[in-house]
PDB file of C-alpha atoms in Angstrom:
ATOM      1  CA  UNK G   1       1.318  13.801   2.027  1.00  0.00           C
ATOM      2  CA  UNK G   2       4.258  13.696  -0.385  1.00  0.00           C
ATOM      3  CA  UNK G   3       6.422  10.776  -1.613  1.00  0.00           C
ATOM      4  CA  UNK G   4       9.241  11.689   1.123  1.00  0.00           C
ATOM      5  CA  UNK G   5       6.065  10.992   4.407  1.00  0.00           C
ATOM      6  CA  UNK G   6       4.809   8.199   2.079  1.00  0.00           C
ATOM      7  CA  UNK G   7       8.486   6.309   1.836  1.00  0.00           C
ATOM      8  CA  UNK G   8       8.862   7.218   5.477  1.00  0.00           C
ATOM      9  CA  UNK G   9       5.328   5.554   6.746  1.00  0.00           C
ATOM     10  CA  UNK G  10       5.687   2.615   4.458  1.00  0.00           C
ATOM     11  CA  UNK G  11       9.539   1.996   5.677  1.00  0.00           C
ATOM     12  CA  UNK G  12       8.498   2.445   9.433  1.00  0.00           C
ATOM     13  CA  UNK G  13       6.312  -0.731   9.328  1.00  0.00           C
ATOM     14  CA  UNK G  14       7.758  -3.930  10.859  1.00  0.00           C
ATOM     15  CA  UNK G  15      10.030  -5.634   8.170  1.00  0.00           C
ATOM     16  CA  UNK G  16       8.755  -3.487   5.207  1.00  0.00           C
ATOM     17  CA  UNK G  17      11.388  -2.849   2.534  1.00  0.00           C
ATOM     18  CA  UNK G  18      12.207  -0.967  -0.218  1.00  0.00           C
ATOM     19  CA  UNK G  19      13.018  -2.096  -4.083  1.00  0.00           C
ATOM     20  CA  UNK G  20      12.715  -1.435  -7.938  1.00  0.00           C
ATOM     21  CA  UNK G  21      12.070  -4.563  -9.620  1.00  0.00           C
ATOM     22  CA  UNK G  22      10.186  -2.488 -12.410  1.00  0.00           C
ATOM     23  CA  UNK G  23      12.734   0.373 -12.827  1.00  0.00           C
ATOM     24  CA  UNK G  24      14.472   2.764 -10.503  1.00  0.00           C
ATOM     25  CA  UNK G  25      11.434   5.045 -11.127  1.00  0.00           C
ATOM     26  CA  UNK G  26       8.594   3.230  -9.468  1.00  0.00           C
ATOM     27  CA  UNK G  27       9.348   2.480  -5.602  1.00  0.00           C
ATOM     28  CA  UNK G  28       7.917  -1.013  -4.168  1.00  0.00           C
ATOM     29  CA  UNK G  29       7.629  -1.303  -0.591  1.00  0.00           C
ATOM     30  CA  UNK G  30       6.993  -5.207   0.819  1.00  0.00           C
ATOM     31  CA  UNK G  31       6.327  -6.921   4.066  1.00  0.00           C
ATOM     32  CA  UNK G  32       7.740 -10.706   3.585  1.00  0.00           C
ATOM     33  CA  UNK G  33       8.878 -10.018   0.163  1.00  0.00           C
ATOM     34  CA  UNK G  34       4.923  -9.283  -0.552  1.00  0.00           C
ATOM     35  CA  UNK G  35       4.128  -6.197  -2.228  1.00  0.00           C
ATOM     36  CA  UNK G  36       1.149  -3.197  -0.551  1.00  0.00           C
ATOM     37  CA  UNK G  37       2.224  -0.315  -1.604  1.00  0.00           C
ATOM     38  CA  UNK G  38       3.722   1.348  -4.921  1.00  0.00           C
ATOM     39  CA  UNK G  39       4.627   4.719  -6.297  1.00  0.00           C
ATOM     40  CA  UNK G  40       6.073   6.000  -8.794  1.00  0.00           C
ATOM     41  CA  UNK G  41       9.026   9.202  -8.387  1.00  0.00           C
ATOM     42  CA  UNK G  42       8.210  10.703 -11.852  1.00  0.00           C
ATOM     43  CA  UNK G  43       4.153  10.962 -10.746  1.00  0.00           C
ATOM     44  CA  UNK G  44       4.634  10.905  -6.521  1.00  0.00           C
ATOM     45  CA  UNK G  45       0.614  12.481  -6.489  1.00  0.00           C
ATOM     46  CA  UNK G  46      -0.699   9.484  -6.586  1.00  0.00           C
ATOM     47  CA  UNK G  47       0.124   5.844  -4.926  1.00  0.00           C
ATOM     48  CA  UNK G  48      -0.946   2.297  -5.395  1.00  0.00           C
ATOM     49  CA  UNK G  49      -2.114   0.007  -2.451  1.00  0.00           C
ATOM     50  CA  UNK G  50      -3.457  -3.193  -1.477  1.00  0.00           C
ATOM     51  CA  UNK G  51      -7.452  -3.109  -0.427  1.00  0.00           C
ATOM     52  CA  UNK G  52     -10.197  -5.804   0.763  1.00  0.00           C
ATOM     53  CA  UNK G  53     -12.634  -5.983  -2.557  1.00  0.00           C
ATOM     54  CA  UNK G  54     -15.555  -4.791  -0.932  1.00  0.00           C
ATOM     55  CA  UNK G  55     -13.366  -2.264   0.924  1.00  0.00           C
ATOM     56  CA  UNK G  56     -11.918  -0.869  -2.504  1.00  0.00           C
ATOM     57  CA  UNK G  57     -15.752  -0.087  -4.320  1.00  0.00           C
ATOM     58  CA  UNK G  58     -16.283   1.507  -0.902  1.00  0.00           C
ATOM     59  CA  UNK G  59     -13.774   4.002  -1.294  1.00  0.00           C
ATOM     60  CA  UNK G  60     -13.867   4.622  -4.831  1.00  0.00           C
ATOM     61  CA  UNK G  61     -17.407   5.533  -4.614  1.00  0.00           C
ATOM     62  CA  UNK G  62     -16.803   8.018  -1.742  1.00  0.00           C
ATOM     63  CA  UNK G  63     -13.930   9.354  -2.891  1.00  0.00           C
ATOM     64  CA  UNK G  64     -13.496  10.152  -6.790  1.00  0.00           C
ATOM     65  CA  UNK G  65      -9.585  10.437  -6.539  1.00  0.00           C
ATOM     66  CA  UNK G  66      -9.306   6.675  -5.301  1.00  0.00           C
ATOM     67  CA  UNK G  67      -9.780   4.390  -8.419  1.00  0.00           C
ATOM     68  CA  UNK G  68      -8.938   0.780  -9.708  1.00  0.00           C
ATOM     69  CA  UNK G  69      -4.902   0.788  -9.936  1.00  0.00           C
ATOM     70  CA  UNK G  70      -3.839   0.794 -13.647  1.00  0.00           C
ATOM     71  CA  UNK G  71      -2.311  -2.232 -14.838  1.00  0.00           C
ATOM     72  CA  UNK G  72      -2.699  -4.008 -11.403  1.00  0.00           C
ATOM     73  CA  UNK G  73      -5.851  -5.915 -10.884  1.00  0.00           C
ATOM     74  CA  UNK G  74      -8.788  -3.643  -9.925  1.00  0.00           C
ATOM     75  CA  UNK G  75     -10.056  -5.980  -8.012  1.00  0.00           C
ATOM     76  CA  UNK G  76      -7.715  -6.142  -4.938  1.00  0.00           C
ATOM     77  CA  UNK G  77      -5.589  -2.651  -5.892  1.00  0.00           C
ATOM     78  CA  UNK G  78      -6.658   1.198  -5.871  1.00  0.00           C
ATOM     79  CA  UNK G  79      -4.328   3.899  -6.676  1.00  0.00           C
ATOM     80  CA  UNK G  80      -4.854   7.149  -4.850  1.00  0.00           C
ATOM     81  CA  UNK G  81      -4.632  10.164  -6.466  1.00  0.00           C
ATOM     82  CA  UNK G  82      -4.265  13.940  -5.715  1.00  0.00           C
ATOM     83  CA  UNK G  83      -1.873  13.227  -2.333  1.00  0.00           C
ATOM     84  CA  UNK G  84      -1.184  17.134  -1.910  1.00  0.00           C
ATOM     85  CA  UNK G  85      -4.932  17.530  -0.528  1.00  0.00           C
ATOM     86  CA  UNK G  86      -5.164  13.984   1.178  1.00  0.00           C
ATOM     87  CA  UNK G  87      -5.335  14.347   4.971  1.00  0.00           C
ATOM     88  CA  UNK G  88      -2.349  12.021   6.039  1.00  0.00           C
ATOM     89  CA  UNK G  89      -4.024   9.955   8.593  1.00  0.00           C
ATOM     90  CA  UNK G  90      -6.730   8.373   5.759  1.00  0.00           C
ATOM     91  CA  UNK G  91      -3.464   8.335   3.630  1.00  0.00           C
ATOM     92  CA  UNK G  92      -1.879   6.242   6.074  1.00  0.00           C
ATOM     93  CA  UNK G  93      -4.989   4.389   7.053  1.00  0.00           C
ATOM     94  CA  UNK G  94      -4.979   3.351   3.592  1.00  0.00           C
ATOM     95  CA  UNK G  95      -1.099   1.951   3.773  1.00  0.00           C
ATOM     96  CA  UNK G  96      -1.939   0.505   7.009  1.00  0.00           C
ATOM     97  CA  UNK G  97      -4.866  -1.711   5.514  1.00  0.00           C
ATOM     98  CA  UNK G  98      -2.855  -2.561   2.504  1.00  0.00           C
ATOM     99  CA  UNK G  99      -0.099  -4.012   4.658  1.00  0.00           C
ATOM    100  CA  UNK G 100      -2.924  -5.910   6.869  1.00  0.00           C
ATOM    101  CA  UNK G 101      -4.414  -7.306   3.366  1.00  0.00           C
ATOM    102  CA  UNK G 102      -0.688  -8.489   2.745  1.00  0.00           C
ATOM    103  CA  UNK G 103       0.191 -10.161   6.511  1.00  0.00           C
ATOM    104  CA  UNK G 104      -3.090 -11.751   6.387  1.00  0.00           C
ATOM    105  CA  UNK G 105      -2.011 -13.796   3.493  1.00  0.00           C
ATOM    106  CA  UNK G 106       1.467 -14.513   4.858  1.00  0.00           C
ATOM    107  CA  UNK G 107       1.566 -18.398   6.080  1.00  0.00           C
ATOM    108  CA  UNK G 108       1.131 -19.701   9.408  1.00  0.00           C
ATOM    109  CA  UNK G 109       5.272 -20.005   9.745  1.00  0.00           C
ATOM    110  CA  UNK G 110       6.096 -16.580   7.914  1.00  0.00           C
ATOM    111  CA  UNK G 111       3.767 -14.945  10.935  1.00  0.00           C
ATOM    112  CA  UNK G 112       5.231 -17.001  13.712  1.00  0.00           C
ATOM    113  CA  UNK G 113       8.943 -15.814  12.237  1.00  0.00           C
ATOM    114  CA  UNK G 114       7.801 -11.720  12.428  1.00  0.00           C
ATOM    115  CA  UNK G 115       5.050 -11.502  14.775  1.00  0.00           C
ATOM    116  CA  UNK G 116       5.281  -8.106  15.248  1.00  0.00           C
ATOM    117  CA  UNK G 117       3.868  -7.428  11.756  1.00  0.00           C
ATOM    118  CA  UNK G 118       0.719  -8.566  13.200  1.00  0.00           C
ATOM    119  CA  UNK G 119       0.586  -5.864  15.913  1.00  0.00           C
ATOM    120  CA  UNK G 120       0.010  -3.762  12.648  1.00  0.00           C
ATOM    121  CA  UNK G 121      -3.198  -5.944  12.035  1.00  0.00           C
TER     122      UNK G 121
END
C-alpha cells in the first residue's frame, strides 16, 4: 500500500478526519477527535497505529517490520514499516483494529452520537 490507499482507507471510516497538529508533514487521521493512525509524507513506507498491548508483542514478534512506534508509547502504538511489500488487507486490518482500540475508549454518549463507528468494531 502507499500513502495515497492509506489516506483513502483511513478517510473512508465513519467520522475519521484528517489534520496536522505536528506539522503539515506528518498526517493524523482521528475518529472523535481521537487519534489511530499517523504517517508521515516525507517517510510514507511506514505508518503508526493504535494496537491492544498483547496484540502489539504479537505482531512485532511475527513480523520484524512492525515495531514499537518511535516517540509514541510502545506500549499501545506500533509503526509499520516497509508498506511497498505489505499485502493491503493485513495493512488495513491493522487500521481497522487501531480505530476499534480508539471507539472502544470513546464514552457511552460519544458512541450513542456516531453509532455507526461501532459497525467498524
Amino acid at each position: 500500500m502507499d500513502l495515497s490507499d492509506i489516506r483513502n482507507y483511513c478517510l473512508s471510516l465513519p467520522h475519521a478526519t484528517e489534520d496536522t497538529p505536528f506539522g503539515e508533514d506528518i498526517l493524523i487521521y482521528r475518529v472523535c477527535n481521537k487519534i489511530f493512525a499517523c504517517i508521515d509524507i516525507n517517510n510514507p513506507d511506514m505508518f503508526v497505529a493504535k494496537c491492544d498491548p498483547d496484540y502489539a508483542i504479537e505482531l512485532r514478534d511475527a513480523h520484524p517490520e512492525i515495531e514499537g512506534a518511535y516517540h509514541w508509547n510502545k506500549k499501545y502504538w506500533n509503526q509499520v514499516g516497509n508498506l511497498a511489500n505489505q499485502r493491503s488487507e493485513f495493512v488495513k486490518s491493522l487500521i481497522r483494529h487501531s480505530y476499534a482500540q480508539v471507539v472502544k475508549k470513546l464514552t457511552k454518549a460519544q458512541k450513542n452520537e456516531f453509532p455507526e463507528i461501532l459497525e467498524i468494531c
